[in-house]
Rosetta silent file (secondary structure, phi, psi, omega in degrees, C-alpha in Angstrom):
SEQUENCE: XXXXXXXXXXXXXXXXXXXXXXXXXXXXXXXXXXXXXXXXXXXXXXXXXXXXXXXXXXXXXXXXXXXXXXXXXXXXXXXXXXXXXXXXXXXXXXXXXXXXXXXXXXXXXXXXXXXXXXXXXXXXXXXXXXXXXXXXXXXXXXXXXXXXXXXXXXXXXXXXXXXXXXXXXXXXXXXXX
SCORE:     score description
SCORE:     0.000 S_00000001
   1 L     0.000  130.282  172.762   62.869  -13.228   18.867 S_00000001
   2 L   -53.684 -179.277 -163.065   64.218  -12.080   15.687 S_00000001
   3 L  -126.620  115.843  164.679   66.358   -8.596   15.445 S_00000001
   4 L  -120.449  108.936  179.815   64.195   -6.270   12.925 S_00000001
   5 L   -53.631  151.033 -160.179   65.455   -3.124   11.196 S_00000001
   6 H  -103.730   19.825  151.807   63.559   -0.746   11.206 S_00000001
   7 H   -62.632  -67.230  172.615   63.869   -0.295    7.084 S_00000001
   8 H   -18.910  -64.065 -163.039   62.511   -3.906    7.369 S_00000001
   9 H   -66.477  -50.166 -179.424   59.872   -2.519    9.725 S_00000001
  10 H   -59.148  -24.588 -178.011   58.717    0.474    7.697 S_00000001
  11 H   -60.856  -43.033 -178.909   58.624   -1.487    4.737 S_00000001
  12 H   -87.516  -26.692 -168.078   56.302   -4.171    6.203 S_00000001
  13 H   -81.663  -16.235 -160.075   54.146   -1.476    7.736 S_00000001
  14 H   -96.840  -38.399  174.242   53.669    0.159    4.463 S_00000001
  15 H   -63.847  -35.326  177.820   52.507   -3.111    2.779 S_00000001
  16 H   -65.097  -51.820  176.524   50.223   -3.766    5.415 S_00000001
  17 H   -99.550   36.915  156.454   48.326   -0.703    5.151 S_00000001
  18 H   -93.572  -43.644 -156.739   48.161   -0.399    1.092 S_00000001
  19 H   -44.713  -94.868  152.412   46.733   -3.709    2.134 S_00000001
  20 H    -1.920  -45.396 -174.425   43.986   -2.356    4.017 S_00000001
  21 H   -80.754  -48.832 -177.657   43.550    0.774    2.222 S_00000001
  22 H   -65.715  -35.857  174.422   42.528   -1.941   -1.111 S_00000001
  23 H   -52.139 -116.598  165.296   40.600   -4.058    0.951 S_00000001
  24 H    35.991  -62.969  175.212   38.254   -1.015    1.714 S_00000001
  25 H   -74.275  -26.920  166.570   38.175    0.171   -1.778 S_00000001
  26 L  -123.006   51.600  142.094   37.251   -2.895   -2.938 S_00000001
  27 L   -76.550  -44.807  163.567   34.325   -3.447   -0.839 S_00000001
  28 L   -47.295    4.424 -177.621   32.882   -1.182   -2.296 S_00000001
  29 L  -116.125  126.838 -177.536   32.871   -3.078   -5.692 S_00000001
  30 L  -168.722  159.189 -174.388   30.004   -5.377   -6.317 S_00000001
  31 L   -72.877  127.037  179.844   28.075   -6.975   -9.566 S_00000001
  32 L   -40.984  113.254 -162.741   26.192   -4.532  -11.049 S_00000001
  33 L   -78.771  136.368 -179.633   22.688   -3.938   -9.112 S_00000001
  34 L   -70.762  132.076  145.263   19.504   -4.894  -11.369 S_00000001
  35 L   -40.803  149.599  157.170   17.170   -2.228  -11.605 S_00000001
  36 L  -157.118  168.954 -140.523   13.378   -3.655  -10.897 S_00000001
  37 E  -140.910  131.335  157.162   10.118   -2.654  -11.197 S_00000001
  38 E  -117.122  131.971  161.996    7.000   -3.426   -9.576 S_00000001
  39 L   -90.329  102.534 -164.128    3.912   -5.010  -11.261 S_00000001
  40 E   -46.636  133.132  167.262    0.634   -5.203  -10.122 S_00000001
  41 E   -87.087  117.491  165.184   -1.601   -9.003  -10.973 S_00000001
  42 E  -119.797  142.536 -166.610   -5.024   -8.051  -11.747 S_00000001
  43 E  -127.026  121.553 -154.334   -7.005  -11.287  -11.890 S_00000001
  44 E  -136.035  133.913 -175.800  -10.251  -10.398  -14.409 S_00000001
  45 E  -160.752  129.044 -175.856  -13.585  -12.981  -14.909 S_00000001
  46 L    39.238   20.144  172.669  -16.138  -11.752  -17.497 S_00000001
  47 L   117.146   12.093  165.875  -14.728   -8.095  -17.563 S_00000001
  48 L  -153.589  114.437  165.684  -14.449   -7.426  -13.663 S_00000001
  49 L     7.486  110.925 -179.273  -11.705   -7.494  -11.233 S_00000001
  50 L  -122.938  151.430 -177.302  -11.304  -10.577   -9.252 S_00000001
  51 L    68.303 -145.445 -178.427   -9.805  -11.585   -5.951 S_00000001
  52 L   -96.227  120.055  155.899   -6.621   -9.580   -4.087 S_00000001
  53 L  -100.929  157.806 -168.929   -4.192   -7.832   -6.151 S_00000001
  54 E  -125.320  170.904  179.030   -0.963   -8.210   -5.514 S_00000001
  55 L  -119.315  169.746 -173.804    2.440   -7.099   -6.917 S_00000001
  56 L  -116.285  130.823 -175.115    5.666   -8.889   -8.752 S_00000001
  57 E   -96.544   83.432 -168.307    8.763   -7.354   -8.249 S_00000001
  58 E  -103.323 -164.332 -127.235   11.013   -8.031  -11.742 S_00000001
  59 L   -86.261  179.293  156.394   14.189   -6.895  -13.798 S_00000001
  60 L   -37.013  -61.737  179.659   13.752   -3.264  -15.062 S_00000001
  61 L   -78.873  -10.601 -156.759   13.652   -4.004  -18.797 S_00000001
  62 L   -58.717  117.688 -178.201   11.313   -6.612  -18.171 S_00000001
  63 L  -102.158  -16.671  137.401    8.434   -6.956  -20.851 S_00000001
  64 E   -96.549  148.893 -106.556    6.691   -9.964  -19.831 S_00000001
  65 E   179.773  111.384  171.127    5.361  -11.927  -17.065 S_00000001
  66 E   -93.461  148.665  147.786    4.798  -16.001  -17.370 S_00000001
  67 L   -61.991  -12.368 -165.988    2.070  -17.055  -15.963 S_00000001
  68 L   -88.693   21.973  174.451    3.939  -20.043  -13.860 S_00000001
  69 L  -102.915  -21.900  176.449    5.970  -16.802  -12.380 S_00000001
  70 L   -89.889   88.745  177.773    2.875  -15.642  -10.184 S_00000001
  71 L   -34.836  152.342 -156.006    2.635  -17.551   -7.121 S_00000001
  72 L   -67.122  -24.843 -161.338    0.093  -19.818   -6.766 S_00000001
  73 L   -86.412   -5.821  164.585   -1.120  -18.279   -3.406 S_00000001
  74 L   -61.439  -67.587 -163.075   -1.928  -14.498   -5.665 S_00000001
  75 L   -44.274  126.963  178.732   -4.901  -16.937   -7.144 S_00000001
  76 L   -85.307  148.269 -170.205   -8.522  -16.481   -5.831 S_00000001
  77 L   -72.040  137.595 -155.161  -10.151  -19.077   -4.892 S_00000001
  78 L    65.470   23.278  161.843  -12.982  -20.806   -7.545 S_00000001
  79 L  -115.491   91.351 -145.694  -11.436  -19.822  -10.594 S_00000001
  80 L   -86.798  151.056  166.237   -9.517  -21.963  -13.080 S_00000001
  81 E  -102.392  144.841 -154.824   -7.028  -19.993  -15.042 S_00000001
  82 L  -105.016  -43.972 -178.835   -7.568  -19.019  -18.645 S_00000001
  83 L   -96.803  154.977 -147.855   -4.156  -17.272  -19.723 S_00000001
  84 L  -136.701  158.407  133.248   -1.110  -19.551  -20.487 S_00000001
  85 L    98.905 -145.970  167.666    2.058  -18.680  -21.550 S_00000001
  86 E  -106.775  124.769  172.588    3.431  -15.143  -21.134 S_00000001
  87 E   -75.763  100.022 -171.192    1.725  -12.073  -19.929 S_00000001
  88 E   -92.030  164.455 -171.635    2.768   -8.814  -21.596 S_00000001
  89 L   -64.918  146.491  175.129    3.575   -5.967  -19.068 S_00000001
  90 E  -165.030  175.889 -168.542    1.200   -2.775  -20.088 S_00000001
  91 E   -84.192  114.068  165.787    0.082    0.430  -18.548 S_00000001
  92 L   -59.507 -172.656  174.551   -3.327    0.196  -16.258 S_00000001
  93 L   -82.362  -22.407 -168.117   -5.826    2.982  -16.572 S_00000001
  94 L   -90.372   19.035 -160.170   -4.209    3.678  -12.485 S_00000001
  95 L    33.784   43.686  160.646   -0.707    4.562  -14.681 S_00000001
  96 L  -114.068  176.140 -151.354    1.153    1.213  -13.058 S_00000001
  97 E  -113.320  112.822  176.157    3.151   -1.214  -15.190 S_00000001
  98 E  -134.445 -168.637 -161.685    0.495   -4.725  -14.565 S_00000001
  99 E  -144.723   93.273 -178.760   -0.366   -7.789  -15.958 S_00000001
 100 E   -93.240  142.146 -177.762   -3.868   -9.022  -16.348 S_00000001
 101 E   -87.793  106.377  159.434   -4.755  -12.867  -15.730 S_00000001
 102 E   -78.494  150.624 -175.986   -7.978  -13.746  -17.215 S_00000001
 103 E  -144.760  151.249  167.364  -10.101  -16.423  -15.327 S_00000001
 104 L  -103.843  175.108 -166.974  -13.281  -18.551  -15.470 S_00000001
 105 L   -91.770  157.457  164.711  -15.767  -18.971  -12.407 S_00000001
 106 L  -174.480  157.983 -162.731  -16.032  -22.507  -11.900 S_00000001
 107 E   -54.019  147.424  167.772  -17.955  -24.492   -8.773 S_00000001
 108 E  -142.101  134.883 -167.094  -16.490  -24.652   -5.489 S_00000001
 109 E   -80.177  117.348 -179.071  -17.765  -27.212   -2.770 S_00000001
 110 E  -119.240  137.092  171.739  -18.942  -25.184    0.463 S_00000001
 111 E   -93.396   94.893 -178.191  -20.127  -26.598    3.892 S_00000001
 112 E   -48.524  119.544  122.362  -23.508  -25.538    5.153 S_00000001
 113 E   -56.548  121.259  176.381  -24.144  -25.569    8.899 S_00000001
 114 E  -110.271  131.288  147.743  -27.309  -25.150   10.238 S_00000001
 115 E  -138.672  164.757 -170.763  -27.244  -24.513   14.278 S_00000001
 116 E  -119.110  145.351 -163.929  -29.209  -23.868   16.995 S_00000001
 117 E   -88.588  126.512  167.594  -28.528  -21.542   20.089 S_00000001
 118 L  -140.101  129.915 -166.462  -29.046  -23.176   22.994 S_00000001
 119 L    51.830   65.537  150.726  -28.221  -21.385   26.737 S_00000001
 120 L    72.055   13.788  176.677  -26.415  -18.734   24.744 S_00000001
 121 L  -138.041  144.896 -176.747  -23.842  -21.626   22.475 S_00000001
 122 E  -100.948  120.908 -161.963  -24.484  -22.395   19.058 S_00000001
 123 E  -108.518  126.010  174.797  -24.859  -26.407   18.809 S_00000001
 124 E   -43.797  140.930  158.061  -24.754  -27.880   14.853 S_00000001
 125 E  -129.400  -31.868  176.647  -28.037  -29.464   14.030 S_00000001
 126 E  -154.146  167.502 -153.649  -27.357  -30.257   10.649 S_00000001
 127 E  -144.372  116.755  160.194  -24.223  -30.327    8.156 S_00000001
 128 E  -120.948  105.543  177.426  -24.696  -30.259    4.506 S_00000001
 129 E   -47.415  128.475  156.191  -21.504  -31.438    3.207 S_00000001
 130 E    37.342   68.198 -164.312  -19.375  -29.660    0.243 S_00000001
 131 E   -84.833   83.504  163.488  -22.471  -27.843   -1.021 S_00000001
 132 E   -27.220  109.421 -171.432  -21.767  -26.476   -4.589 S_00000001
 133 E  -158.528  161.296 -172.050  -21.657  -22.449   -5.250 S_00000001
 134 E  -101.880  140.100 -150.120  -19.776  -20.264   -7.522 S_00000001
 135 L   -61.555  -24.262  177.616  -17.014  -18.439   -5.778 S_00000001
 136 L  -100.733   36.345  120.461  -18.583  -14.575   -6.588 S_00000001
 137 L   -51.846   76.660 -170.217  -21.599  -15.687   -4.804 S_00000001
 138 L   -63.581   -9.098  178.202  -20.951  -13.656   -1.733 S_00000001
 139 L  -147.790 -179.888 -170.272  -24.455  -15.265   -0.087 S_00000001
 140 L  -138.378  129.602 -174.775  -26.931  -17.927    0.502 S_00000001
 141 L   -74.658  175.659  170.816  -30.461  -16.660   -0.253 S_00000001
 142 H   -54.505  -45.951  165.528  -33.259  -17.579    2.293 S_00000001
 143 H   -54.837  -58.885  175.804  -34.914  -19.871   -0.300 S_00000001
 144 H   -67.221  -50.830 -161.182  -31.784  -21.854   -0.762 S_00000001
 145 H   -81.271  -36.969  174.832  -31.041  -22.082    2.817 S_00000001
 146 H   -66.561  -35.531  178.426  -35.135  -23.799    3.407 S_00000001
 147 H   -56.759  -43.840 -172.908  -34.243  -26.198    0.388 S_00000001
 148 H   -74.472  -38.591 -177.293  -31.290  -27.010    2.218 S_00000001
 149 H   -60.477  -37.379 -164.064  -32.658  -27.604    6.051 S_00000001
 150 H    43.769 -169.184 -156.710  -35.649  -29.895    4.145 S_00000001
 151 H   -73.781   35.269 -161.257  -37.796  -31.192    6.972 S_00000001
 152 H  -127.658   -9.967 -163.485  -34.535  -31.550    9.658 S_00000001
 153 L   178.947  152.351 -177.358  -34.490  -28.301   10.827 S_00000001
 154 E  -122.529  123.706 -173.573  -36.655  -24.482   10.303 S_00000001
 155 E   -46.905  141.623  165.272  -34.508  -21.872    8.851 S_00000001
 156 L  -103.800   87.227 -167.621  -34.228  -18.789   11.537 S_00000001
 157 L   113.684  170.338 -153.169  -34.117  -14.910    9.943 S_00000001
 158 L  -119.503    1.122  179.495  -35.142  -14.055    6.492 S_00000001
 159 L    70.801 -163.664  -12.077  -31.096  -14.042    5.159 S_00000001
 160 L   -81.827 -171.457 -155.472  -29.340  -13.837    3.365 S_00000001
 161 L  -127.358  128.021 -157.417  -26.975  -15.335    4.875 S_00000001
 162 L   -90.044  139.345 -155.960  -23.207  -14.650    4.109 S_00000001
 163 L  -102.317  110.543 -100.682  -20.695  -17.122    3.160 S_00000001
 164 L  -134.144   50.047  161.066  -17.426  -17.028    5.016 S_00000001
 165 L    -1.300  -49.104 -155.649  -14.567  -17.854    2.034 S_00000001
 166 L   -92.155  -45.655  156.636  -11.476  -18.102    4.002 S_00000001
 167 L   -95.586   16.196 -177.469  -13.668  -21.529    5.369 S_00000001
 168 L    69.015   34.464 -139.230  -15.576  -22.605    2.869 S_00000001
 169 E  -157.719  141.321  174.226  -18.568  -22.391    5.122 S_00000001
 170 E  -152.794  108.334  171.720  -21.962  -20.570    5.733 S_00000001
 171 E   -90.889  148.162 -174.671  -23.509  -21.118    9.020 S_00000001
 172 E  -108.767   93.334  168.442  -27.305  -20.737    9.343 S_00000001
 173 E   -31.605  150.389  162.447  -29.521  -20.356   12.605 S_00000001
 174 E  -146.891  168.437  161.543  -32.355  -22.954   12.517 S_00000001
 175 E  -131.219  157.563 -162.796  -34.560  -24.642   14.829 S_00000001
 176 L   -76.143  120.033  169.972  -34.545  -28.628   15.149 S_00000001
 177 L   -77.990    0.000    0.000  -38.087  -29.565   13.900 S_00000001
Protein backbone atom coordinates (compact mmCIF):
# COMPACT_ATOMS: atom_id res chain seq x y z
CA UNK A 1 0.00 0.00 0.00
CA UNK A 2 1.08 3.29 -1.11
CA UNK A 3 2.00 6.23 1.59
CA UNK A 4 -0.66 9.19 0.78
CA UNK A 5 -0.38 12.79 1.98
CA UNK A 6 -2.94 14.03 3.06
CA UNK A 7 -2.56 17.33 0.55
CA UNK A 8 -2.70 14.42 -2.00
CA UNK A 9 -5.77 13.19 -0.13
CA UNK A 10 -7.71 16.44 0.11
CA UNK A 11 -7.01 17.19 -3.28
CA UNK A 12 -8.42 13.89 -4.65
CA UNK A 13 -11.41 14.22 -2.36
CA UNK A 14 -12.21 17.57 -3.70
CA UNK A 15 -12.16 16.33 -7.36
CA UNK A 16 -14.25 13.58 -6.55
CA UNK A 17 -17.02 15.48 -5.21
CA UNK A 18 -17.05 18.54 -7.90
CA UNK A 19 -17.39 15.29 -9.74
CA UNK A 20 -20.53 14.35 -8.25
CA UNK A 21 -21.85 17.66 -7.56
CA UNK A 22 -21.75 17.99 -11.97
CA UNK A 23 -23.01 14.73 -12.43
CA UNK A 24 -26.25 15.81 -10.51
CA UNK A 25 -26.51 19.08 -12.20
CA UNK A 26 -26.34 17.65 -15.28
CA UNK A 27 -29.04 15.23 -14.95
CA UNK A 28 -31.05 17.53 -14.86
CA UNK A 29 -30.26 18.65 -18.50
CA UNK A 30 -32.20 16.99 -21.22
CA UNK A 31 -33.33 17.85 -25.07
CA UNK A 32 -35.81 20.21 -25.00
CA UNK A 33 -39.43 18.57 -24.18
CA UNK A 34 -42.00 18.92 -27.24
CA UNK A 35 -45.05 20.46 -26.26
CA UNK A 36 -48.22 18.27 -27.72
CA UNK A 37 -51.61 18.54 -28.13
CA UNK A 38 -54.39 16.28 -28.33
CA UNK A 39 -56.71 15.82 -31.38
CA UNK A 40 -59.81 14.26 -31.58
CA UNK A 41 -60.65 11.86 -35.29
CA UNK A 42 -64.15 12.41 -36.11
CA UNK A 43 -64.98 9.94 -38.88
CA UNK A 44 -68.19 11.72 -40.92
CA UNK A 45 -70.48 9.70 -43.86
CA UNK A 46 -73.15 11.88 -45.55
CA UNK A 47 -72.99 14.68 -42.80
CA UNK A 48 -73.16 12.41 -39.55
CA UNK A 49 -70.67 11.16 -37.16
CA UNK A 50 -69.41 7.74 -37.70
CA UNK A 51 -67.85 4.99 -35.65
CA UNK A 52 -65.59 5.63 -32.17
CA UNK A 53 -63.74 8.74 -31.82
CA UNK A 54 -60.61 8.64 -30.76
CA UNK A 55 -57.67 11.04 -30.11
CA UNK A 56 -53.94 11.74 -31.72
CA UNK A 57 -51.54 13.01 -29.53
CA UNK A 58 -49.00 15.46 -31.83
CA UNK A 59 -46.25 18.29 -31.68
CA UNK A 60 -47.76 21.56 -30.28
CA UNK A 61 -47.41 23.70 -33.42
CA UNK A 62 -48.82 21.04 -35.32
CA UNK A 63 -51.28 22.17 -38.20
CA UNK A 64 -52.02 19.07 -39.93
CA UNK A 65 -52.79 15.53 -39.64
CA UNK A 66 -52.00 12.87 -42.70
CA UNK A 67 -54.32 10.64 -43.13
CA UNK A 68 -51.71 7.48 -43.14
CA UNK A 69 -50.91 9.01 -39.42
CA UNK A 70 -54.33 7.65 -37.93
CA UNK A 71 -54.11 4.13 -37.11
CA UNK A 72 -55.81 1.86 -39.03
CA UNK A 73 -57.63 0.29 -35.98
CA UNK A 74 -59.49 4.31 -35.28
CA UNK A 75 -61.43 3.14 -38.72
CA UNK A 76 -65.07 1.83 -38.46
CA UNK A 77 -65.83 -0.90 -39.95
CA UNK A 78 -67.80 -0.73 -43.71
CA UNK A 79 -66.49 2.40 -44.79
CA UNK A 80 -63.85 3.08 -47.44
CA UNK A 81 -62.02 6.28 -46.85
CA UNK A 82 -62.65 9.39 -48.88
CA UNK A 83 -59.93 11.99 -47.57
CA UNK A 84 -56.27 11.56 -48.80
CA UNK A 85 -53.50 13.51 -48.13
CA UNK A 86 -53.36 15.87 -45.14
CA UNK A 87 -56.03 16.77 -42.72
CA UNK A 88 -56.00 20.36 -41.45
CA UNK A 89 -56.29 20.65 -37.58
CA UNK A 90 -59.51 23.09 -36.82
CA UNK A 91 -61.68 23.96 -33.92
CA UNK A 92 -64.95 21.53 -33.37
CA UNK A 93 -68.19 23.17 -32.42
CA UNK A 94 -67.11 21.04 -28.66
CA UNK A 95 -63.97 23.86 -28.68
CA UNK A 96 -61.22 20.79 -29.26
CA UNK A 97 -58.43 21.04 -31.83
CA UNK A 98 -59.85 17.71 -34.42
CA UNK A 99 -59.60 16.46 -37.65
CA UNK A 100 -62.49 15.24 -39.67
CA UNK A 101 -62.13 12.03 -42.02
CA UNK A 102 -64.81 11.88 -44.50
CA UNK A 103 -66.06 8.32 -45.51
CA UNK A 104 -68.37 6.38 -47.86
CA UNK A 105 -70.76 3.45 -46.65
CA UNK A 106 -69.90 0.64 -48.70
CA UNK A 107 -71.25 -3.29 -48.33
CA UNK A 108 -70.00 -5.46 -45.74
CA UNK A 109 -70.53 -9.37 -45.86
CA UNK A 110 -72.47 -10.51 -42.57
CA UNK A 111 -73.33 -14.13 -41.41
CA UNK A 112 -76.93 -14.95 -40.72
CA UNK A 113 -77.73 -17.75 -38.29
CA UNK A 114 -80.93 -19.01 -37.91
CA UNK A 115 -81.30 -21.44 -34.64
CA UNK A 116 -83.51 -23.30 -32.83
CA UNK A 117 -83.79 -23.80 -28.94
CA UNK A 118 -83.91 -27.06 -28.12
CA UNK A 119 -83.92 -28.35 -24.09
CA UNK A 120 -82.95 -24.80 -23.25
CA UNK A 121 -79.46 -24.66 -26.07
CA UNK A 122 -79.63 -22.88 -29.15
CA UNK A 123 -78.68 -25.49 -32.08
CA UNK A 124 -77.89 -23.66 -35.80
CA UNK A 125 -80.44 -24.77 -38.30
CA UNK A 126 -79.36 -22.78 -41.01
CA UNK A 127 -76.23 -20.46 -41.97
CA UNK A 128 -76.50 -17.91 -44.62
CA UNK A 129 -73.03 -17.18 -45.46
CA UNK A 130 -71.43 -13.47 -45.80
CA UNK A 131 -74.87 -11.93 -46.31
CA UNK A 132 -74.45 -8.33 -47.72
CA UNK A 133 -75.60 -5.11 -45.49
CA UNK A 134 -74.40 -1.66 -45.14
CA UNK A 135 -72.47 -1.14 -41.98
CA UNK A 136 -75.16 1.76 -40.41
CA UNK A 137 -77.75 -0.83 -40.69
CA UNK A 138 -77.96 -1.52 -37.02
CA UNK A 139 -80.84 -4.44 -37.86
CA UNK A 140 -82.36 -7.13 -39.87
CA UNK A 141 -86.06 -6.40 -40.50
CA UNK A 142 -88.55 -9.36 -40.06
CA UNK A 143 -89.24 -9.39 -43.84
CA UNK A 144 -85.61 -9.81 -44.64
CA UNK A 145 -85.04 -12.37 -42.08
CA UNK A 146 -88.39 -14.73 -43.89
CA UNK A 147 -86.60 -14.04 -47.36
CA UNK A 148 -83.65 -15.33 -45.83
CA UNK A 149 -84.97 -18.72 -43.89
CA UNK A 150 -86.95 -19.48 -47.54
CA UNK A 151 -88.72 -22.77 -46.98
CA UNK A 152 -85.67 -24.31 -44.47
CA UNK A 153 -86.74 -22.93 -41.49
CA UNK A 154 -89.98 -20.37 -39.91
CA UNK A 155 -88.71 -17.17 -38.63
CA UNK A 156 -89.59 -16.93 -34.63
CA UNK A 157 -90.64 -13.15 -33.16
CA UNK A 158 -91.70 -10.31 -35.29
CA UNK A 159 -87.80 -8.59 -35.14
CA UNK A 160 -86.11 -6.85 -35.80
CA UNK A 161 -83.48 -8.49 -35.10
CA UNK A 162 -80.09 -6.77 -34.18
CA UNK A 163 -76.87 -7.29 -35.81
CA UNK A 164 -73.91 -7.93 -33.58
CA UNK A 165 -70.78 -5.83 -35.46
CA UNK A 166 -67.89 -6.81 -33.42
CA UNK A 167 -68.93 -10.52 -35.31
CA UNK A 168 -70.25 -9.83 -38.28
CA UNK A 169 -73.27 -11.86 -37.35
CA UNK A 170 -77.10 -11.70 -36.62
CA UNK A 171 -78.57 -14.70 -35.09
CA UNK A 172 -82.30 -15.39 -35.62
CA UNK A 173 -84.70 -17.86 -33.67
CA UNK A 174 -86.53 -20.10 -36.20
CA UNK A 175 -88.20 -23.30 -36.28
CA UNK A 176 -86.92 -26.23 -38.69
CA UNK A 177 -89.90 -26.65 -41.13
Amino acid sequence: MSNISRRQFLKGAGVATLAVAAAGVLAGCSAEEVLTKDVKVVFMCNGATVGDQNYLKVAQDKTTVKVSEIPNNYFPVGYKTVSTGELKIAKLPTGEDGVKVMLDEIEVPVNVVFYQVVDGKEIDIKYVEEYKLYASQKTISKKLADELAGDWCTVVGEGPFTINWSKNEVRIEAKRN
